[in-house]
Amino acid sequence: MKTSSSSQALFPTSSTLCTPYLLLVPLGLLAAVVVLPSLGSSHVRSNGLGVLCPGLDTDGYPVASGAEKTVSAESPEQPEFRLLVGVLTTPKRYERRGIVRLAYALQPPAPAYAQVDVRFVFCGVDDPVDAALVALEAARHGDVLVLNCTENMNDGKTHEYFSSVPRTFADASYDYVMKTDDDTYLRVAAMAEELRPKPRDDVYLGYGFAVGDDPMQFMHGMGYVVSWDVASWVSTNEDILRYNDTHGPEDLLFGKWLNIGKRGQNRYDLKPRMYDLNWNRDNFRPDTVAVHMIKDNRRWADTFRYFNVTAGIKPSNLYHLP
Ligand SMILES: *[C@@H]1O[C@H](CO)[C@@H](O)[C@H](O)[C@H]1NC(C)=O
Ligand SMILES: *[C@@H]1O[C@H](CO)[C@@H](O)[C@H](O)[C@H]1NC(C)=O
Ligand SMILES: *[C@@H]1O[C@H](CO)[C@@H](O)[C@H](O)[C@H]1NC(C)=O
């Protein structure tokens, strides 16, 4: 998905700009279709421009800020940091994914100092129908990342994600890697603002979950960020696999690995700017970084309404949307 069109800063010198970055395991149709256009789409920058792969960059999302998709002549500034956001989901959740994709596309872009790429993260797409349909999404939106695992909650997907990313993006590393969910509304600009003054190393940031007298023993699965070095450490740490420590409550385990390994010591708890939406759907806050538990369309509608996402819809003879 994309909220602006720039990809230039992403892979500034590469001559392989139109080559596959995102797929770990091309499968079946995915192998044929997904790979090509999967580049460069989704980052959320304010100074959009630079179509890298002409003809492939077909995404037509408007940008929430009303910013034009313009081609700028000046060379884009390097961002201060780059963040990869992985939205863990499963192939069949097409409707939800459509909503979440719009949620990212129609929010104010990240500030120019941050480059934010959003990807939908799947384990293997085995069903041939899903493979075809997910391939279409990848072709159209370029925001699909397929891991080498079988789809199964609490069975190592988080580990696979954090350990695959450093390999997959080895040539164009990020400063931060985030894991989030398809029932979380992440406000990218607010997250960027939080990250900007933080260290770029040894970071573990999210909604801290207290255990005993440790206020942040692990970060809640609604969304957390680690710095690249922490993701790299997870990806190369054989003890995690040796001790079969990838099965179970994944976000709690993630904290456990880091605690044992003494990693992610720069910990930040973003409560109350990250929170669960309550039963009455009335605890939104204007300074939200992420709100979680948006588990049905009514909750998504409330979220869009609260954050004024639908406020700027232009009047038209073609629709009347109260
Ligand atoms: C995928 O996982 C299998 C089984 O763990 C492994 O043999 C294979 O090398 C992996 N492939 C990639 C591309 O990582
Ligand atoms: C790892 O844990 C899973 C789930 O608890 C279990 O099914 C599997 O047998 C374990 N494997 C090893 C090698 O202990
Ligand atoms: C939405 O718009 C209203 C009216 O302009 C404003 O008062 C409110 O603060 C906005 N909400 C958010 C979350 O920005």
Short mmCIF file of C-alpha atoms and ligand atoms in Angstrom, two decimals:
data_model
loop_
_atom_site.label_atom_id
_atom_site.label_comp_id
_atom_site.label_asym_id
_atom_site.label_seq_id
_atom_site.Cartn_x
_atom_site.Cartn_y
_atom_site.Cartn_z
CA MET A 1 0.00 0.00 0.00
CA LYS A 2 1.13 3.48 -0.25
CA THR A 3 0.37 6.81 0.99
CA SER A 4 2.71 8.56 -1.28
CA SER A 5 4.60 7.52 -4.27
CA SER A 6 8.21 8.02 -3.47
CA SER A 7 10.57 5.17 -3.45
CA GLN A 8 13.71 6.93 -4.30
CA ALA A 9 15.19 7.19 -0.91
CA LEU A 10 14.46 3.62 -0.25
CA PHE A 11 17.05 2.09 -2.44
CA PRO A 12 18.96 5.08 -3.61
CA THR A 13 21.82 3.50 -5.44
CA SER A 14 20.58 0.13 -6.32
CA SER A 15 20.40 -0.86 -9.89
CA THR A 16 18.02 -3.61 -9.04
CA LEU A 17 15.18 -1.39 -8.14
CA CYS A 18 12.60 -3.46 -9.82
CA THR A 19 13.65 -6.73 -8.39
CA PRO A 20 12.00 -8.71 -5.68
CA TYR A 21 12.68 -7.64 -2.18
CA LEU A 22 9.73 -8.77 -0.34
CA LEU A 23 9.16 -12.34 -0.94
CA LEU A 24 10.99 -14.87 0.99
CA VAL A 25 9.29 -17.81 -0.52
CA PRO A 26 7.65 -17.42 -3.80
CA LEU A 27 4.99 -20.05 -3.98
CA GLY A 28 3.11 -21.16 -6.98
CA LEU A 29 1.45 -18.23 -8.54
CA LEU A 30 2.96 -15.93 -6.07
CA ALA A 31 6.28 -16.74 -7.52
CA ALA A 32 5.19 -15.54 -10.87
CA VAL A 33 3.17 -12.55 -10.01
CA VAL A 34 4.05 -11.12 -6.69
CA VAL A 35 7.62 -10.53 -7.10
CA LEU A 36 7.94 -7.83 -9.64
CA PRO A 37 5.81 -5.06 -8.44
CA SER A 38 6.45 -5.57 -4.83
CA LEU A 39 8.86 -2.77 -4.65
CA GLY A 40 8.80 0.51 -3.19
CA SER A 41 5.26 1.02 -2.59
CA SER A 42 4.24 1.73 0.73
CA HIS A 43 6.18 4.21 2.28
CA VAL A 44 4.61 7.00 3.94
CA ARG A 45 6.50 10.16 3.17
CA SER A 46 5.39 13.62 2.77
CA ASN A 47 7.46 14.51 -0.25
CA GLY A 48 6.26 11.89 -2.57
CA LEU A 49 7.68 11.44 -5.97
CA GLY A 50 9.85 9.24 -8.00
CA VAL A 51 8.18 6.36 -9.67
CA LEU A 52 10.80 3.74 -9.75
CA CYS A 53 9.20 1.10 -11.79
CA PRO A 54 7.07 2.87 -14.30
CA GLY A 55 3.98 1.00 -15.12
CA LEU A 56 4.23 -1.05 -11.99
CA ASP A 57 3.54 1.75 -9.67
CA THR A 58 -0.14 1.55 -10.24
CA ASP A 59 -1.45 2.32 -6.88
CA GLY A 60 -3.85 5.16 -6.93
CA TYR A 61 -4.49 5.98 -3.32
CA PRO A 62 -5.08 9.54 -2.47
CA VAL A 63 -3.04 10.79 0.41
CA ALA A 64 -4.90 11.85 3.47
CA SER A 65 -3.26 15.18 3.84
CA GLY A 66 -4.51 16.14 0.44
CA ALA A 67 -0.94 16.26 -0.75
CA GLU A 68 -0.59 15.92 -4.45
CA LYS A 69 1.21 13.04 -5.94
CA THR A 70 3.71 15.30 -7.54
CA VAL A 71 7.04 14.62 -9.06
CA SER A 72 9.59 16.79 -7.44
CA ALA A 73 12.80 17.71 -9.15
CA GLU A 74 14.99 18.14 -6.15
CA SER A 75 16.60 15.06 -4.77
CA PRO A 76 14.77 13.76 -1.76
CA GLU A 77 16.46 14.18 1.54
CA GLN A 78 17.61 11.12 3.32
CA PRO A 79 15.24 10.32 6.13
CA GLU A 80 16.64 10.32 9.64
CA PHE A 81 15.43 6.80 10.11
CA ARG A 82 13.52 4.05 8.40
CA LEU A 83 10.79 1.96 9.96
CA LEU A 84 9.34 -1.25 8.63
CA VAL A 85 5.83 -1.98 9.86
CA GLY A 86 4.70 -5.60 9.50
CA VAL A 87 0.98 -6.17 9.90
CA LEU A 88 0.64 -9.84 10.74
CA THR A 89 -2.43 -11.27 9.09
CA THR A 90 -3.68 -14.36 7.30
CA PRO A 91 -4.53 -14.82 3.63
CA LYS A 92 -8.29 -15.15 3.98
CA ARG A 93 -8.78 -11.89 5.82
CA TYR A 94 -9.38 -9.95 2.62
CA GLU A 95 -12.03 -7.63 3.92
CA ARG A 96 -10.09 -6.64 7.00
CA ARG A 97 -6.96 -6.16 4.97
CA GLY A 98 -8.81 -3.87 2.61
CA ILE A 99 -9.87 -1.72 5.54
CA VAL A 100 -6.46 -1.70 7.16
CA ARG A 101 -4.83 -0.81 3.87
CA LEU A 102 -7.11 2.18 3.58
CA ALA A 103 -6.42 3.06 7.19
CA TYR A 104 -2.73 3.40 6.39
CA ALA A 105 -3.26 5.04 3.04
CA LEU A 106 -5.69 7.68 4.26
CA GLN A 107 -3.85 8.98 7.24
CA PRO A 108 -1.50 11.90 7.33
CA PRO A 109 1.84 10.84 5.92
CA ALA A 110 4.85 10.32 8.10
CA PRO A 111 6.97 13.41 8.48
CA ALA A 112 9.82 13.76 5.99
CA TYR A 113 12.39 12.72 8.58
CA ALA A 114 10.90 9.23 8.73
CA GLN A 115 10.46 6.69 6.03
CA VAL A 116 7.82 4.16 6.89
CA ASP A 117 7.05 1.06 4.85
CA VAL A 118 4.02 -1.02 5.68
CA ARG A 119 3.76 -4.67 4.71
CA PHE A 120 1.13 -7.32 5.27
CA VAL A 121 2.89 -10.37 6.61
CA PHE A 122 1.73 -13.90 5.91
CA CYS A 123 3.04 -17.33 6.56
CA GLY A 124 3.01 -19.53 3.50
CA VAL A 125 0.04 -19.05 1.21
CA ASP A 126 -0.77 -22.65 0.45
CA ASP A 127 -4.28 -22.57 -0.86
CA PRO A 128 -4.18 -22.01 -4.63
CA VAL A 129 -7.14 -19.65 -4.57
CA ASP A 130 -5.52 -17.53 -1.89
CA ALA A 131 -2.25 -17.67 -3.76
CA ALA A 132 -3.91 -16.17 -6.81
CA LEU A 133 -5.78 -13.51 -4.88
CA VAL A 134 -2.88 -12.55 -2.67
CA ALA A 135 -0.76 -12.36 -5.79
CA LEU A 136 -3.18 -9.78 -7.14
CA GLU A 137 -2.82 -7.74 -3.98
CA ALA A 138 0.92 -7.95 -4.21
CA ALA A 139 0.83 -6.89 -7.83
CA ARG A 140 -1.50 -4.03 -7.17
CA HIS A 141 -0.28 -2.78 -3.83
CA GLY A 142 3.24 -4.11 -3.49
CA ASP A 143 2.78 -4.53 0.22
CA VAL A 144 2.89 -8.28 0.72
CA LEU A 145 5.58 -10.17 2.61
CA VAL A 146 5.30 -13.95 2.69
CA LEU A 147 7.32 -15.79 5.31
CA ASN A 148 8.58 -19.31 5.40
CA CYS A 149 6.20 -20.77 7.92
CA THR A 150 2.80 -22.34 8.22
CA GLU A 151 -0.07 -20.14 9.25
CA ASN A 152 -0.69 -20.83 12.89
CA MET A 153 -1.31 -18.53 15.76
CA ASN A 154 1.21 -18.90 18.54
CA ASP A 155 3.42 -21.16 16.54
CA GLY A 156 6.43 -19.14 15.71
CA LYS A 157 5.19 -16.56 13.23
CA THR A 158 6.52 -13.70 15.28
CA HIS A 159 9.90 -15.33 15.49
CA GLU A 160 9.84 -16.03 11.78
CA TYR A 161 8.97 -12.42 11.04
CA PHE A 162 11.69 -10.88 13.15
CA SER A 163 14.26 -13.35 11.99
CA SER A 164 13.35 -13.12 8.30
CA VAL A 165 13.36 -9.37 8.03
CA PRO A 166 17.09 -8.88 8.62
CA ARG A 167 17.84 -11.40 5.88
CA THR A 168 15.22 -10.20 3.46
CA PHE A 169 16.19 -6.58 3.74
CA ALA A 170 19.88 -7.15 4.27
CA ASP A 171 20.75 -4.81 1.41
CA ALA A 172 18.52 -2.00 2.56
CA SER A 173 18.24 -2.30 6.27
CA TYR A 174 15.79 -0.44 8.41
CA ASP A 175 16.52 1.31 11.67
CA TYR A 176 13.44 -0.11 13.30
CA VAL A 177 11.20 -3.10 12.75
CA MET A 178 7.65 -3.10 14.03
CA LYS A 179 5.20 -5.91 14.41
CA THR A 180 1.53 -5.07 14.63
CA ASP A 181 -1.87 -6.58 14.03
CA ASP A 182 -4.78 -6.19 11.69
CA ASP A 183 -6.96 -5.03 14.56
CA THR A 184 -4.66 -2.16 15.42
CA TYR A 185 -4.96 1.36 14.05
CA LEU A 186 -1.43 2.69 14.03
CA ARG A 187 -0.92 6.40 13.50
CA VAL A 188 2.29 6.41 11.62
CA ALA A 189 3.17 10.07 12.12
CA ALA A 190 2.70 9.78 15.87
CA MET A 191 4.90 6.71 16.01
CA ALA A 192 7.55 8.47 13.94
CA GLU A 193 7.47 11.37 16.35
CA GLU A 194 8.01 8.98 19.27
CA LEU A 195 10.90 7.27 17.57
CA ARG A 196 12.73 10.33 16.36
CA PRO A 197 14.51 11.21 19.63
CA LYS A 198 15.06 7.58 20.64
CA PRO A 199 18.33 5.71 20.26
CA ARG A 200 18.69 3.72 17.08
CA ASP A 201 20.11 0.71 18.91
CA ASP A 202 18.96 -1.72 21.53
CA VAL A 203 15.41 -0.41 21.48
CA TYR A 204 12.24 -2.27 22.49
CA LEU A 205 9.21 -0.02 22.47
CA GLY A 206 5.49 -0.55 22.76
CA TYR A 207 2.76 -1.05 25.28
CA GLY A 208 4.69 -2.36 28.25
CA PHE A 209 3.26 -5.29 30.09
CA ALA A 210 4.21 -5.41 33.73
CA VAL A 211 5.15 -8.66 35.40
CA GLY A 212 6.04 -8.58 39.07
CA ASP A 213 7.97 -5.43 39.67
CA ASP A 214 9.22 -5.24 36.11
CA PRO A 215 7.05 -2.58 34.46
CA MET A 216 7.96 -3.65 30.94
CA GLN A 217 8.75 -7.31 30.93
CA PHE A 218 7.33 -7.60 27.46
CA MET A 219 5.45 -5.51 24.97
CA HIS A 220 1.84 -6.20 24.15
CA GLY A 221 1.12 -7.70 20.75
CA MET A 222 -0.96 -4.72 19.63
CA GLY A 223 2.31 -3.40 18.26
CA TYR A 224 5.95 -3.08 19.21
CA VAL A 225 9.12 -1.79 17.69
CA VAL A 226 12.66 -3.05 17.98
CA SER A 227 15.77 -1.56 16.54
CA TRP A 228 17.46 -3.37 13.68
CA ASP A 229 20.24 -4.75 15.88
CA VAL A 230 17.66 -6.44 18.09
CA ALA A 231 15.89 -8.01 15.11
CA SER A 232 19.27 -9.16 13.80
CA TRP A 233 20.10 -10.65 17.16
CA VAL A 234 16.80 -12.57 17.17
CA SER A 235 17.46 -13.77 13.66
CA THR A 236 20.86 -15.21 14.49
CA ASN A 237 20.19 -16.50 17.97
CA GLU A 238 20.14 -20.24 17.73
CA ASP A 239 19.27 -20.78 21.34
CA ILE A 240 15.75 -19.54 20.74
CA LEU A 241 15.14 -22.37 18.32
CA ARG A 242 17.26 -24.88 20.19
CA TYR A 243 15.19 -24.44 23.31
CA ASN A 244 12.01 -24.60 21.26
CA ASP A 245 11.14 -21.24 22.59
CA THR A 246 8.99 -20.11 19.72
CA HIS A 247 5.80 -21.95 20.60
CA GLY A 248 3.35 -20.24 22.87
CA PRO A 249 2.30 -16.70 23.60
CA GLU A 250 4.56 -15.08 21.11
CA ASP A 251 4.81 -11.57 22.39
CA LEU A 252 5.50 -12.70 25.91
CA LEU A 253 8.15 -15.06 24.57
CA PHE A 254 9.68 -12.27 22.53
CA GLY A 255 10.19 -10.35 25.76
CA LYS A 256 11.62 -13.44 27.39
CA TRP A 257 14.26 -13.89 24.67
CA LEU A 258 15.30 -10.30 25.00
CA ASN A 259 15.40 -10.48 28.78
CA ILE A 260 17.56 -13.59 28.74
CA GLY A 261 19.81 -12.12 26.09
CA LYS A 262 19.86 -8.70 27.77
CA ARG A 263 18.72 -7.04 24.57
CA GLY A 264 16.32 -4.23 23.95
CA GLN A 265 17.47 -2.50 27.09
CA ASN A 266 16.33 0.88 25.84
CA ARG A 267 12.71 0.20 26.69
CA TYR A 268 9.89 2.58 26.23
CA ASP A 269 6.34 2.16 27.32
CA LEU A 270 3.95 4.16 25.17
CA LYS A 271 1.00 3.84 27.49
CA PRO A 272 -1.32 5.65 27.49
CA ARG A 273 -0.77 6.62 23.84
CA MET A 274 -1.15 2.95 22.97
CA TYR A 275 -4.27 1.27 24.32
CA ASP A 276 -7.16 -1.09 23.77
CA LEU A 277 -10.40 0.38 22.57
CA ASN A 278 -12.91 -0.37 25.29
CA TRP A 279 -16.27 -2.02 25.05
CA ASN A 280 -18.15 1.27 24.74
CA ARG A 281 -15.75 2.53 22.08
CA ASP A 282 -15.41 5.82 23.82
CA ASN A 283 -11.84 5.98 25.04
CA PHE A 284 -10.14 7.30 21.91
CA ARG A 285 -7.51 9.95 22.56
CA PRO A 286 -6.32 12.67 20.25
CA ASP A 287 -2.65 11.81 20.91
CA THR A 288 -3.09 8.15 20.01
CA VAL A 289 -0.09 6.28 18.67
CA ALA A 290 -1.96 2.99 18.32
CA VAL A 291 -5.40 1.80 19.28
CA HIS A 292 -6.09 -1.91 19.38
CA MET A 293 -9.09 -4.23 19.54
CA ILE A 294 -10.68 -2.84 16.42
CA LYS A 295 -12.20 -6.17 15.70
CA ASP A 296 -15.21 -5.38 13.59
CA ASN A 297 -16.35 -2.92 10.98
CA ARG A 298 -18.32 -0.84 13.41
CA ARG A 299 -15.19 -0.30 15.45
CA TRP A 300 -13.25 0.63 12.34
CA ALA A 301 -15.97 3.08 11.38
CA ASP A 302 -15.81 4.68 14.82
CA THR A 303 -12.06 4.90 14.53
CA PHE A 304 -12.16 6.61 11.16
CA ARG A 305 -14.79 8.99 12.39
CA TYR A 306 -12.92 9.88 15.55
CA PHE A 307 -9.70 10.59 13.69
CA ASN A 308 -11.53 12.64 11.08
CA VAL A 309 -10.46 10.35 8.28
CA THR A 310 -13.83 10.70 6.61
CA ALA A 311 -14.21 14.39 7.35
CA GLY A 312 -12.53 15.61 4.21
CA ILE A 313 -14.62 13.65 1.74
CA LYS A 314 -15.57 16.03 -1.03
CA PRO A 315 -19.22 16.53 -1.79
CA SER A 316 -20.33 14.85 -4.96
CA ASN A 317 -23.43 14.13 -6.96
CA LEU A 318 -22.31 10.55 -7.11
CA TYR A 319 -22.77 9.71 -3.49
CA HIS A 320 -24.37 10.93 -0.37
CA LEU A 321 -22.65 9.56 2.71
CA PRO A 322 -24.15 10.90 5.90
C1 LIG B 1 12.11 -22.62 4.82
O1 LIG B 1 11.98 -23.51 5.92
C2 LIG B 1 12.45 -24.81 5.66
C3 LIG B 1 12.14 -25.67 6.86
O2 LIG B 1 12.52 -25.04 8.05
C4 LIG B 1 13.95 -24.74 5.34
O3 LIG B 1 14.43 -26.04 5.04
C5 LIG B 1 14.18 -23.80 4.15
O4 LIG B 1 15.54 -23.64 3.91
C6 LIG B 1 13.57 -22.44 4.43
N1 LIG B 1 13.67 -21.60 3.25
C7 LIG B 1 14.08 -20.34 3.31
C8 LIG B 1 14.09 -19.61 2.03
O5 LIG B 1 14.41 -19.79 4.36
C1 LIG B 2 8.28 -27.83 20.72
O1 LIG B 2 7.04 -27.37 21.26
C2 LIG B 2 5.92 -27.85 20.56
C3 LIG B 2 4.69 -27.19 21.14
O2 LIG B 2 4.70 -27.22 22.53
C4 LIG B 2 5.86 -29.39 20.65
O3 LIG B 2 4.74 -29.84 19.93
C5 LIG B 2 7.14 -29.94 20.06
O4 LIG B 2 7.16 -31.33 20.20
C6 LIG B 2 8.36 -29.33 20.75
N1 LIG B 2 9.57 -29.78 20.09
C7 LIG B 2 10.67 -30.10 20.76
C8 LIG B 2 11.85 -30.51 19.94
O5 LIG B 2 10.72 -30.09 21.97
C1 LIG B 3 -11.42 16.21 14.36
O1 LIG B 3 -11.97 17.43 13.91
C2 LIG B 3 -12.59 18.20 14.93
C3 LIG B 3 -13.26 19.40 14.29
O2 LIG B 3 -12.35 20.08 13.49
C4 LIG B 3 -11.54 18.58 15.96
O3 LIG B 3 -12.13 19.33 17.00
C5 LIG B 3 -10.90 17.33 16.53
O4 LIG B 3 -9.87 17.67 17.42
C6 LIG B 3 -10.36 16.44 15.42
N1 LIG B 3 -9.97 15.17 16.00
C7 LIG B 3 -8.73 14.70 15.95
C8 LIG B 3 -8.49 13.41 16.61
O5 LIG B 3 -7.82 15.30 15.39
#
